[in-house]
Amino acid sequence: MEKFQQPGRMNPRQRPSTQLRILAALGLFSAVWILSQLLCIPQTTIPCCVNDIAVSVPQGQSWPPPNFSKRSQSDRFVHGTNPVLLKGARIWTGRDNGTEVFTGDVLMEKGIIKSVGHLSAASLNVYYGSQLVVIDAKGAWVTPGIVDIHSHLGDASSPELLGAVDDNSSKGTIQPWLRSLDGLNTHDESYLLSIAGGVTTSLILPGSANAIGGQAFVIKLRETNERTPTSMLVEPPYQINNSSPDPNLPPRWRHMKHACGENPSHEYHDTRMDTNWAFRQAYNTARKLQQAQDEYCSLAVSGKWNGLGEFPEDLQWEALVDVVRGRVKVNAHCYEAVDLDNLVRLSNEFKFPIAAFHHASEAYLVPDLIKKTYGKPPAVALFATNSRYKREAYRSSEFAPRILAEHGLTVLMKSDHPVLNSRYLLYEAQQAHFYGLPENLALASVTSNSAEVMGLGHRIGYIREGWDADLVIWDSHPMALGATPTQVFIDGIPQLDSAFVVHKPDNFQQSPKVPNFDQEAKDAVKYEGLPPLKPKPAKSNTIIFSNVKEVFTGRFGSVQQLFAASDSASLGTVVCQNGTITCTGNNTSCITPSISGDPNAVTVDLQGGSILPGLISFGSPLGLQHIDQEPSTNDGDVYDPLIKPVPKILGGDTSIVRAADGLMYGSRDALLAYRAGVTTAITAPSHQKFYAGLGAFFSLGASQKLENGALIQDVTSVHVSIKHLSETPSISTQVATLRRLLLGPLEGSSGNWFRRVREGEIPLVVEAHSADVIATLILLKMEVETETRRAMKLTITGAEEAHLLANELAKADVGVILNPSRPFPSVWESRRILPGPPLTKDSAITLLISKGVTVGLGCQEIWSARNLPFDVAWAAIESGTRITKEDAIALGSTNVAKLLGAELDADGIDLVATVGGDLFEMSSKPVAVISPRRGLTDFIN
């Protein structure tokens, strides 16, 4: 209805535009409110128009309230929290691009960092009295809390149970209206574990099954008094409680997940063309709604109310409208150049910024493309070495972080928890540093830069006055392998009760030296992610290694030290001929006239390096797989007679498969492992259920099976699994089947091999995780031994709960291959882990060894085989001095061989020569493999 107008009064809808400018000067909300009184605008329209006029706020800007850092307490402050003075710390503040480090003190009060510098404890004691808690850091490194830019913690809960899988929806590929908050499980057992790794804040993203998976939320990991998901949020968007929030509140960033490439294509049986058309349709819908809103507000502010109707809005699309208005941090899961290119074009077509590309395996090959994204260039969030698990990850490179940083792009390291355990997110940064990312940027990649990309750099990611009191005290330099928190503060609240601290040598407090990989990084780009990896056999039969610090061998199943220099002045010389060490000692004793007179002899200066046994990989289908998610590149899974009948042509249910028959040499993961000092592998046939078959022992450096020494042992042991899996019969049924195979009638090919197990000739290797299953297997072993009166060889792999039966395993002479070497409660039957420091004094490794159990370390996936030297080193570091060097080497070599039935004869195992340190030091780089079995020396790296 038209409002009655008194004669002689100007129609408010016709007031001069100058009046609008004057009102605007009063402030956006005030201006629109006054206009609403003058122009009779409905009150419900005010918030909408204020929100939509507010697009003038610069895109990409962090939006804290004015003087945020001057606040007196945090909005997350818990009353009763004592102020804490941390004295004498070596503080990495995160400032100056991560280069500012100084020794000083930090005062935390009311959830914030109150002061940073050199503070007087006496003066503060006068002010705070007995409430002040003083901690002497004794020069320990202190950093901001670790910030994980990509996590599914709480949405993909651990242990994984059907009732708590909430990271993906299958209702459609475009779902910007979904919220990860709505599935956040506060009972995920990962929270405390991740805190024990220094993680204080995580961005909880929806999964990547959908092109637009929904809205993401930032949480702090500490338990709250309210015990609710909402109470864990950091600066949550106002929309979580109100569809039309109060526009007078300071703006806050929202977050959203996008995904392109294989995941949404596979989930919805789409092509990339389908997915990108779905993106464009969705953004076109959002843009039309945005334009309608802008037009509505323009008319409303102009006073043109006739026929204007209701404000155009749609609850399903409001979040995506906010994306095109630049109010949302978009995190995009994209691997290849084709997908990155699609998203860059999409961002420019619909004019929205992207905060970060995640996974982005080919971003290092197209850095200039990344810079063409609308607005400012996105960050790139990466794994360090987790690669080649699907086609779009095949060209990933460990050198990507350094290459991207050299092109001026912001690099972040991520966990994708529980894909990688976020407890070890710092380890991702350490690996990035090892392969060339500068130290300051490596640490920033999981602290300050992650915080900035989240839009929360005004409160987390730094140690600065007024920032949240989230910090970590470390037992060693943060870039040192195995660095572990001794205390973690979140909102000024200490999170670790009675932390167990391993005292480490002084050199662990220094920045670790890392090898030079300049040429390898150049080659990664030159060959578009597929540089040549094959080793180069030495052309000479005689190789002289000079300046050698120590030599160990692994002959006849035991690790022995052959040589150790007492100091840098007494470094030794090692001569190898035809892949065999012929002399170890000093230059005088080893360089005989025949050696010095050999014109073809090659000398390699190890610069204080070492020669150690090559490591043995086990636990993944290495050698049977090139790309996990591409069936045509793999050997495939065996038939399982416990699930369905085996074809008669194969021999029926009594047949058994040999892994040796399916071996594929020269995979990139095999060659990368070889270059890292993991020279051989033992692999069981690929299987998903109970039945596996016969394992094989082979060289990772060979090109094909007929090469000398390529197939070392065609049968090592018999492998089965007893665990919970879909469609697998009960645990008791699986045990009953194994009992029949061991004690029942011996039939067919499988009967022959189980007879050999029963008679103690070869080991039975059982993948089992639960202590209950392991206990049953111990009893079954005793049953078989009573029946046969012979000792049976039994090895348990997986074995996360084996520590609960350490004494019983030792008494029964049952060995264990821990896989993973650092346990995680991924499923129910592996939930009772022994996490190790700082949560427990012992790790599973140290406890089992202390009880006399033979222990080896496994690798879960083929890409992780290259990291076995780090795993072995970490186990030794975490033990303090309880594991000798010989024992540490054995964890990844001779123990693995012994437990899996690999025969190590007089020729022993391969030896690895490293420059600049031994195989387990971050300063070292493998340069040669000495193979007595193959009769040659390979040059690598």
Coordinates of N, CA and C in Angstrom, one line a residue, residues 421-609:
N421 N 48.6 -39.6 10.1 CA 48.3 -39.3 11.4 C 48.8 -37.9 11.7
S422 N 47.9 -37.0 12.1 CA 48.3 -35.6 12.2 C 49.2 -35.4 13.4
R423 N 49.4 -36.4 14.3 CA 50.4 -36.3 15.4 C 51.7 -36.0 14.8
Y424 N 52.0 -36.5 13.6 CA 53.3 -36.4 13.0 C 53.3 -35.4 11.8
L425 N 52.5 -34.3 11.9 CA 52.5 -33.3 10.9 C 53.8 -32.6 10.8
L426 N 54.5 -32.4 12.0 CA 55.8 -31.8 11.9 C 56.8 -32.6 11.1
Y427 N 56.6 -33.9 11.1 CA 57.5 -34.8 10.3 C 57.4 -34.5 8.9
E428 N 56.2 -34.1 8.4 CA 56.0 -33.7 7.0 C 56.9 -32.5 6.7
A429 N 56.9 -31.5 7.6 CA 57.7 -30.3 7.5 C 59.2 -30.7 7.5
Q430 N 59.6 -31.6 8.4 CA 61.0 -32.0 8.5 C 61.4 -32.7 7.1
Q431 N 60.6 -33.5 6.5 CA 60.9 -34.1 5.3 C 61.0 -33.1 4.2
A432 N 60.1 -32.1 4.2 CA 60.2 -31.0 3.2 C 61.5 -30.3 3.3
H433 N 61.9 -30.1 4.6 CA 63.2 -29.4 4.8 C 64.4 -30.3 4.3
F434 N 64.3 -31.6 4.6 CA 65.3 -32.5 4.2 C 65.6 -32.5 2.7
Y435 N 64.5 -32.3 1.9 CA 64.6 -32.3 0.5 C 64.7 -30.8 -0.1
G436 N 65.0 -29.9 0.8 CA 65.4 -28.6 0.3 C 64.6 -27.4 0.6
L437 N 63.4 -27.5 1.3 CA 62.7 -26.3 1.7 C 63.4 -25.7 2.8
P438 N 63.7 -24.4 2.7 CA 64.4 -23.7 3.8 C 63.7 -23.9 5.2
E439 N 64.6 -24.0 6.2 CA 64.1 -24.3 7.5 C 63.0 -23.4 8.0
N440 N 63.2 -22.1 7.8 CA 62.2 -21.1 8.2 C 60.8 -21.4 7.6
L441 N 60.8 -21.7 6.3 CA 59.6 -21.9 5.5 C 59.0 -23.3 5.9
A442 N 59.8 -24.2 6.2 CA 59.3 -25.6 6.6 C 58.5 -25.4 7.9
L443 N 59.1 -24.7 8.9 CA 58.3 -24.6 10.1 C 57.1 -23.7 10.0
A444 N 57.2 -22.7 9.1 CA 56.1 -21.8 8.9 C 55.0 -22.5 8.1
S445 N 55.4 -23.6 7.4 CA 54.4 -24.3 6.6 C 53.4 -25.1 7.5
V446 N 53.7 -25.2 8.8 CA 52.7 -25.9 9.7 C 52.4 -25.0 10.9
T447 N 52.7 -23.7 10.8 CA 52.4 -22.8 11.9 C 51.9 -21.5 11.3
S448 N 52.7 -20.5 11.1 CA 52.3 -19.1 10.7 C 51.6 -19.1 9.4
N449 N 52.2 -19.7 8.4 CA 51.6 -19.7 7.0 C 50.3 -20.4 7.0
S450 N 50.2 -21.5 7.7 CA 48.9 -22.2 7.7 C 47.8 -21.3 8.4
A451 N 48.2 -20.6 9.4 CA 47.3 -19.7 10.1 C 46.9 -18.6 9.2
E452 N 47.8 -18.0 8.5 CA 47.5 -16.9 7.6 C 46.5 -17.3 6.5
V453 N 46.8 -18.5 5.9 CA 45.9 -19.0 4.9 C 44.5 -19.3 5.4
M454 N 44.4 -19.7 6.7 CA 43.1 -19.9 7.3 C 42.4 -18.6 7.6
G455 N 43.1 -17.5 7.5 CA 42.5 -16.2 7.8 C 42.5 -15.9 9.3
L456 N 43.4 -16.7 10.0 CA 43.5 -16.5 11.5 C 44.9 -16.1 11.9
G457 N 45.6 -15.6 11.0 CA 47.0 -15.1 11.4 C 47.0 -14.0 12.4
H458 N 45.9 -13.4 12.7 CA 45.8 -12.4 13.7 C 45.7 -12.9 15.1
R459 N 45.6 -14.3 15.3 CA 45.5 -14.8 16.6 C 46.2 -16.2 16.8
I460 N 46.5 -16.9 15.8 CA 47.3 -18.2 16.0 C 48.4 -18.2 15.0
G461 N 49.4 -19.1 15.2 CA 50.5 -19.3 14.3 C 51.7 -18.5 14.6
Y462 N 51.6 -17.6 15.6 CA 52.8 -16.8 16.0 C 52.9 -16.8 17.6
I463 N 54.1 -16.5 18.0 CA 54.3 -16.1 19.4 C 54.5 -14.6 19.5
R464 N 53.4 -13.9 19.7 CA 53.3 -12.5 19.8 C 52.4 -12.0 20.9
E465 N 52.6 -10.9 21.4 CA 51.7 -10.3 22.4 C 50.3 -10.1 21.8
G466 N 49.3 -10.7 22.6 CA 48.0 -10.5 22.2 C 47.5 -11.7 21.4
W467 N 48.3 -12.6 20.9 CA 47.9 -13.8 20.2 C 47.5 -14.9 21.1
D468 N 46.8 -15.8 20.7 CA 46.3 -16.9 21.5 C 47.5 -17.6 22.1
A469 N 47.3 -18.1 23.3 CA 48.4 -18.8 24.1 C 48.5 -20.2 23.7
D470 N 48.8 -20.5 22.4 CA 49.0 -21.8 21.9 C 50.4 -22.0 21.5
L471 N 51.1 -22.7 22.3 CA 52.6 -22.9 22.0 C 53.0 -24.3 22.4
V472 N 54.2 -24.7 21.9 CA 54.8 -26.0 22.2 C 56.2 -25.9 22.7
I473 N 56.5 -26.6 23.7 CA 57.9 -26.7 24.2 C 58.4 -28.1 23.6
W474 N 59.5 -28.1 22.9 CA 60.1 -29.3 22.2 C 61.3 -29.8 22.9
D475 N 61.5 -31.1 22.8 CA 62.7 -31.7 23.4 C 63.9 -31.6 22.6
S476 N 63.8 -31.0 21.3 CA 64.9 -30.9 20.4 C 64.5 -29.8 19.4
H477 N 65.4 -29.5 18.5 CA 65.1 -28.6 17.4 C 63.9 -29.1 16.7
P478 N 63.0 -28.2 16.3 CA 61.7 -28.7 15.6 C 62.0 -29.4 14.3
M479 N 63.1 -29.1 13.7 CA 63.4 -29.7 12.4 C 64.2 -31.0 12.6
A480 N 64.6 -31.4 13.8 CA 65.3 -32.6 14.1 C 64.4 -33.8 14.1
L481 N 64.7 -34.8 13.4 CA 63.9 -36.0 13.3 C 63.5 -36.5 14.8
G482 N 62.3 -36.8 15.0 CA 61.8 -37.3 16.3 C 61.5 -36.2 17.3
A483 N 61.6 -34.9 16.9 CA 61.3 -33.8 17.8 C 59.9 -34.1 18.5
T484 N 59.8 -34.0 19.8 CA 58.7 -34.4 20.5 C 58.3 -33.3 21.6
P485 N 57.1 -32.9 21.7 CA 56.7 -32.0 22.7 C 57.0 -32.5 24.1
T486 N 57.4 -31.6 25.0 CA 57.5 -31.8 26.4 C 56.3 -31.2 27.1
Q487 N 55.7 -30.2 26.5 CA 54.4 -29.6 26.9 C 53.8 -28.8 25.8
V488 N 52.5 -28.9 25.7 CA 51.7 -28.2 24.7 C 50.6 -27.3 25.5
F489 N 50.6 -26.1 25.1 CA 49.6 -25.2 25.7 C 48.5 -24.8 24.6
I490 N 47.3 -24.9 24.9 CA 46.2 -24.5 24.1 C 45.3 -23.5 24.9
D491 N 45.2 -22.3 24.5 CA 44.5 -21.2 25.2 C 45.1 -21.1 26.6
G492 N 46.5 -21.3 26.7 CA 47.2 -21.1 27.9 C 47.0 -22.3 28.9
I493 N 46.3 -23.3 28.5 CA 46.1 -24.5 29.3 C 47.0 -25.6 29.0
P494 N 47.9 -26.1 29.9 CA 48.8 -27.2 29.6 C 48.0 -28.5 29.3
Q495 N 48.4 -29.2 28.2 CA 47.7 -30.3 27.8 C 48.3 -31.7 28.1
L496 N 49.5 -31.7 28.5 CA 50.2 -33.0 28.8 C 50.4 -33.1 30.3
D497 N 49.9 -34.1 30.9 CA 50.1 -34.4 32.3 C 51.3 -35.3 32.4
S498 N 52.3 -34.9 33.2 CA 53.5 -35.7 33.5 C 54.1 -36.3 32.2
A499 N 54.5 -35.4 31.3 CA 55.0 -35.9 30.0 C 56.3 -36.7 30.2
F500 N 56.4 -37.7 29.4 CA 57.7 -38.5 29.5 C 58.6 -37.9 28.5
V501 N 59.8 -37.5 28.9 CA 60.8 -36.8 28.1 C 62.0 -37.7 27.9
V502 N 62.4 -37.8 26.6 CA 63.6 -38.5 26.3 C 64.7 -37.4 26.2
H503 N 65.8 -37.6 27.0 CA 66.9 -36.6 26.9 C 67.8 -37.0 25.8
K504 N 68.0 -36.0 24.9 CA 68.7 -36.2 23.7 C 70.1 -35.5 23.7
P505 N 71.0 -35.9 22.9 CA 72.3 -35.2 22.8 C 72.2 -33.8 22.4
D506 N 73.2 -33.0 22.8 CA 73.2 -31.6 22.5 C 73.0 -31.2 21.1
N507 N 73.6 -32.1 20.2 CA 73.5 -31.7 18.7 C 72.0 -31.8 18.2
F508 N 71.1 -32.4 19.0 CA 69.7 -32.4 18.6 C 69.1 -31.0 18.8
Q509 N 69.7 -30.1 19.5 CA 69.2 -28.8 19.7 C 69.6 -27.9 18.6
Q510 N 70.4 -28.3 17.7 CA 70.9 -27.5 16.6 C 70.1 -27.8 15.3
S511 N 70.1 -26.9 14.4 CA 69.5 -27.1 13.2 C 70.1 -28.2 12.4
P512 N 69.4 -29.2 12.0 CA 70.0 -30.4 11.3 C 70.6 -30.0 9.9
K513 N 71.7 -30.5 9.6 CA 72.3 -30.4 8.3 C 71.5 -31.3 7.4
V514 N 71.3 -30.9 6.1 CA 70.6 -31.7 5.2 C 71.4 -31.8 3.9
P515 N 71.2 -32.8 3.1 CA 72.0 -33.0 1.9 C 71.6 -32.0 0.8
N516 N 72.4 -31.9 -0.2 CA 72.2 -31.0 -1.3 C 71.4 -31.9 -2.4
F517 N 70.2 -31.4 -2.8 CA 69.4 -32.1 -3.8 C 69.2 -31.1 -5.0
D518 N 70.0 -30.2 -5.2 CA 69.8 -29.2 -6.2 C 69.6 -29.8 -7.6
Q519 N 70.4 -30.8 -8.0 CA 70.3 -31.4 -9.3 C 69.0 -32.2 -9.4
E520 N 68.7 -32.9 -8.3 CA 67.5 -33.8 -8.3 C 66.3 -32.9 -8.5
A521 N 66.3 -31.7 -7.9 CA 65.1 -30.8 -8.0 C 65.0 -30.3 -9.4
K522 N 66.1 -30.0 -10.0 CA 66.1 -29.5 -11.4 C 65.6 -30.6 -12.3
D523 N 66.0 -31.9 -12.1 CA 65.6 -33.0 -12.9 C 64.1 -33.3 -12.8
A524 N 63.6 -33.0 -11.6 CA 62.1 -33.3 -11.4 C 61.3 -32.4 -12.3
V525 N 61.7 -31.2 -12.5 CA 61.0 -30.3 -13.4 C 61.3 -30.6 -14.9
K526 N 62.6 -30.9 -15.1 CA 63.1 -31.2 -16.5 C 62.3 -32.4 -17.1
Y527 N 62.1 -33.4 -16.3 CA 61.5 -34.6 -16.7 C 60.0 -34.7 -16.3
E528 N 59.4 -33.5 -16.0 CA 58.0 -33.4 -15.7 C 57.6 -34.4 -14.6
G529 N 58.3 -34.5 -13.6 CA 58.0 -35.4 -12.4 C 58.4 -36.8 -12.6
L530 N 59.0 -37.2 -13.7 CA 59.5 -38.6 -13.9 C 60.9 -38.7 -14.2
P531 N 61.8 -38.2 -13.4 CA 63.3 -38.2 -13.7 C 63.8 -39.6 -13.7
P532 N 64.8 -39.9 -14.4 CA 65.4 -41.3 -14.4 C 65.8 -41.6 -13.0
L533 N 65.5 -42.9 -12.5 CA 65.8 -43.3 -11.2 C 66.7 -44.6 -11.2
K534 N 66.9 -45.2 -12.3 CA 67.7 -46.4 -12.3 C 69.1 -46.2 -11.8
P535 N 69.6 -47.1 -11.0 CA 71.0 -47.0 -10.6 C 72.0 -47.3 -11.7
K536 N 73.2 -46.8 -11.6 CA 74.2 -46.9 -12.6 C 75.3 -47.9 -12.1
P537 N 75.4 -49.1 -12.6 CA 76.4 -50.0 -12.1 C 77.8 -49.4 -12.4
A538 N 78.7 -49.6 -11.4 CA 80.0 -49.1 -11.6 C 80.7 -49.8 -12.8
K539 N 81.4 -49.1 -13.6 CA 82.1 -49.6 -14.7 C 83.4 -50.4 -14.3
S540 N 83.9 -50.0 -13.1 CA 85.1 -50.6 -12.6 C 84.7 -51.7 -11.6
N541 N 85.6 -52.7 -11.6 CA 85.4 -53.8 -10.6 C 85.9 -53.3 -9.2
T542 N 86.7 -52.3 -9.2 CA 87.3 -51.9 -7.9 C 86.8 -50.5 -7.5
I543 N 86.2 -50.4 -6.3 CA 85.7 -49.1 -5.8 C 86.4 -48.9 -4.5
I544 N 87.0 -47.7 -4.3 CA 87.7 -47.3 -3.1 C 86.8 -46.2 -2.4
F545 N 86.4 -46.5 -1.2 CA 85.7 -45.5 -0.4 C 86.6 -44.9 0.6
S546 N 86.8 -43.6 0.6 CA 87.7 -43.0 1.5 C 87.0 -42.2 2.5
N547 N 87.6 -41.8 3.6 CA 87.1 -41.0 4.7 C 85.8 -41.6 5.2
V548 N 85.9 -42.9 5.6 CA 84.8 -43.6 6.1 C 84.8 -43.6 7.7
K549 N 83.6 -43.3 8.2 CA 83.5 -43.2 9.7 C 83.3 -44.5 10.3
E550 N 82.5 -45.4 9.7 CA 82.2 -46.7 10.3 C 81.7 -47.6 9.3
V551 N 81.8 -48.9 9.6 CA 81.3 -50.0 8.7 C 80.6 -51.1 9.5
F552 N 79.4 -51.4 9.1 CA 78.7 -52.5 9.7 C 78.3 -53.5 8.6
T553 N 78.2 -54.7 8.9 CA 77.7 -55.7 7.9 C 76.5 -56.5 8.6
G554 N 75.8 -57.3 7.7 CA 74.7 -58.1 8.2 C 74.8 -59.5 7.8
R555 N 75.9 -60.2 8.0 CA 76.1 -61.6 7.6 C 75.5 -62.6 8.6
F556 N 75.0 -63.6 8.0 CA 74.5 -64.8 8.8 C 73.4 -64.3 9.8
G557 N 72.6 -63.2 9.4 CA 71.5 -62.9 10.3 C 71.8 -62.0 11.4
S558 N 73.0 -61.5 11.6 CA 73.4 -60.6 12.7 C 74.1 -59.4 12.2
V559 N 74.0 -58.3 12.9 CA 74.7 -57.0 12.5 C 76.0 -57.0 13.3
Q560 N 77.1 -56.7 12.5 CA 78.4 -56.7 13.2 C 79.1 -55.4 12.7
Q561 N 79.8 -54.8 13.6 CA 80.7 -53.7 13.3 C 82.0 -54.1 12.8
L562 N 82.5 -53.7 11.7 CA 83.8 -54.0 11.1 C 84.8 -53.0 11.4
F563 N 84.3 -51.7 11.5 CA 85.3 -50.6 11.6 C 84.6 -49.4 12.2
A564 N 85.3 -48.7 13.0 CA 84.8 -47.4 13.6 C 86.0 -46.5 13.8
A565 N 85.9 -45.3 13.2 CA 87.0 -44.3 13.4 C 86.8 -43.6 14.8
S566 N 87.8 -43.5 15.5 CA 87.8 -42.9 16.8 C 87.5 -41.4 16.8
D567 N 88.0 -40.7 15.7 CA 87.7 -39.3 15.5 C 87.9 -39.0 14.0
S568 N 87.7 -37.7 13.7 CA 87.8 -37.3 12.3 C 89.1 -37.5 11.6
A569 N 90.2 -37.5 12.5 CA 91.5 -37.7 12.0 C 91.9 -39.1 11.6
S570 N 91.0 -40.1 12.1 CA 91.3 -41.5 11.8 C 90.3 -42.2 10.9
L571 N 89.7 -41.4 10.0 CA 88.7 -42.0 9.1 C 89.3 -43.0 8.3
G572 N 88.6 -44.0 7.9 CA 89.2 -45.2 7.3 C 88.9 -45.3 5.8
T573 N 89.4 -46.4 5.2 CA 89.3 -46.7 3.8 C 88.7 -48.1 3.6
V574 N 87.8 -48.2 2.7 CA 87.2 -49.5 2.4 C 87.3 -49.7 0.9
V575 N 87.8 -51.0 0.5 CA 88.0 -51.4 -0.9 C 86.9 -52.4 -1.2
C576 N 86.2 -52.2 -2.3 CA 85.2 -53.2 -2.7 C 85.6 -53.7 -4.1
Q577 N 85.5 -55.0 -4.3 CA 85.8 -55.6 -5.6 C 84.7 -56.5 -6.0
N578 N 84.1 -56.3 -7.1 CA 83.0 -57.1 -7.6 C 81.9 -57.2 -6.6
G579 N 81.6 -56.1 -5.9 CA 80.5 -56.1 -5.0 C 80.7 -56.6 -3.6
T580 N 82.0 -56.9 -3.3 CA 82.4 -57.5 -2.0 C 83.5 -56.7 -1.4
I581 N 83.3 -56.4 -0.1 CA 84.4 -55.7 0.6 C 85.6 -56.6 0.8
T582 N 86.7 -56.1 0.3 CA 88.0 -56.9 0.4 C 88.9 -56.4 1.4
C583 N 88.7 -55.1 1.8 CA 89.6 -54.5 2.9 C 88.9 -53.4 3.6
T584 N 89.1 -53.4 4.9 CA 88.6 -52.3 5.7 C 89.7 -51.9 6.7
G585 N 90.0 -50.6 6.7 CA 91.1 -50.2 7.6 C 91.6 -48.8 7.2
N586 N 92.9 -48.7 7.3 CA 93.4 -47.4 6.9 C 94.0 -47.4 5.5
N587 N 94.3 -46.3 5.0 CA 94.8 -46.2 3.6 C 96.0 -47.0 3.3
T588 N 96.9 -47.1 4.3 CA 98.1 -47.8 4.1 C 97.9 -49.3 3.9
S589 N 97.0 -49.8 4.7 CA 96.8 -51.3 4.7 C 95.9 -51.7 3.5
C590 N 95.0 -50.8 3.1 CA 94.0 -51.2 2.0 C 94.5 -50.9 0.6
I591 N 95.3 -49.8 0.5 CA 95.7 -49.5 -0.9 C 97.0 -50.2 -1.2
T592 N 96.8 -51.4 -1.6 CA 98.0 -52.2 -2.0 C 98.5 -51.8 -3.4
P593 N 99.6 -52.3 -3.8 CA 100.1 -51.9 -5.2 C 99.2 -52.3 -6.3
S594 N 98.5 -53.5 -6.1 CA 97.6 -53.9 -7.2 C 96.4 -53.0 -7.2
I595 N 95.9 -52.5 -6.1 CA 94.8 -51.5 -6.1 C 95.2 -50.2 -6.6
S596 N 96.3 -49.7 -6.1 CA 96.8 -48.4 -6.6 C 97.2 -48.4 -8.1
G597 N 97.6 -49.6 -8.5 CA 98.0 -49.7 -9.9 C 96.8 -49.9 -10.9
D598 N 95.6 -50.1 -10.4 CA 94.4 -50.3 -11.2 C 94.0 -49.0 -11.9
P599 N 94.2 -48.9 -13.1 CA 93.8 -47.6 -13.8 C 92.3 -47.3 -13.8
N600 N 91.5 -48.4 -13.6 CA 90.1 -48.2 -13.7 C 89.4 -48.0 -12.3
A601 N 90.2 -48.1 -11.3 CA 89.7 -48.0 -9.9 C 89.0 -46.7 -9.7
V602 N 87.9 -46.7 -9.0 CA 87.1 -45.4 -8.8 C 87.2 -45.1 -7.3
T603 N 87.5 -43.9 -6.9 CA 87.5 -43.5 -5.5 C 86.3 -42.6 -5.2
V604 N 85.6 -42.9 -4.1 CA 84.5 -42.1 -3.7 C 84.7 -41.6 -2.3
D605 N 84.7 -40.3 -2.1 CA 85.0 -39.7 -0.8 C 83.6 -39.6 0.0
L606 N 83.5 -40.4 1.1 CA 82.3 -40.4 1.9 C 82.2 -39.2 2.9
Q607 N 83.3 -38.4 3.0 CA 83.2 -37.2 3.8 C 82.7 -37.5 5.2
G608 N 83.2 -38.5 5.8 CA 82.8 -38.9 7.2 C 81.5 -39.7 7.2
G609 N 81.2 -40.3 6.1 CA 80.0 -41.1 6.0 C 80.3 -42.5 6.4

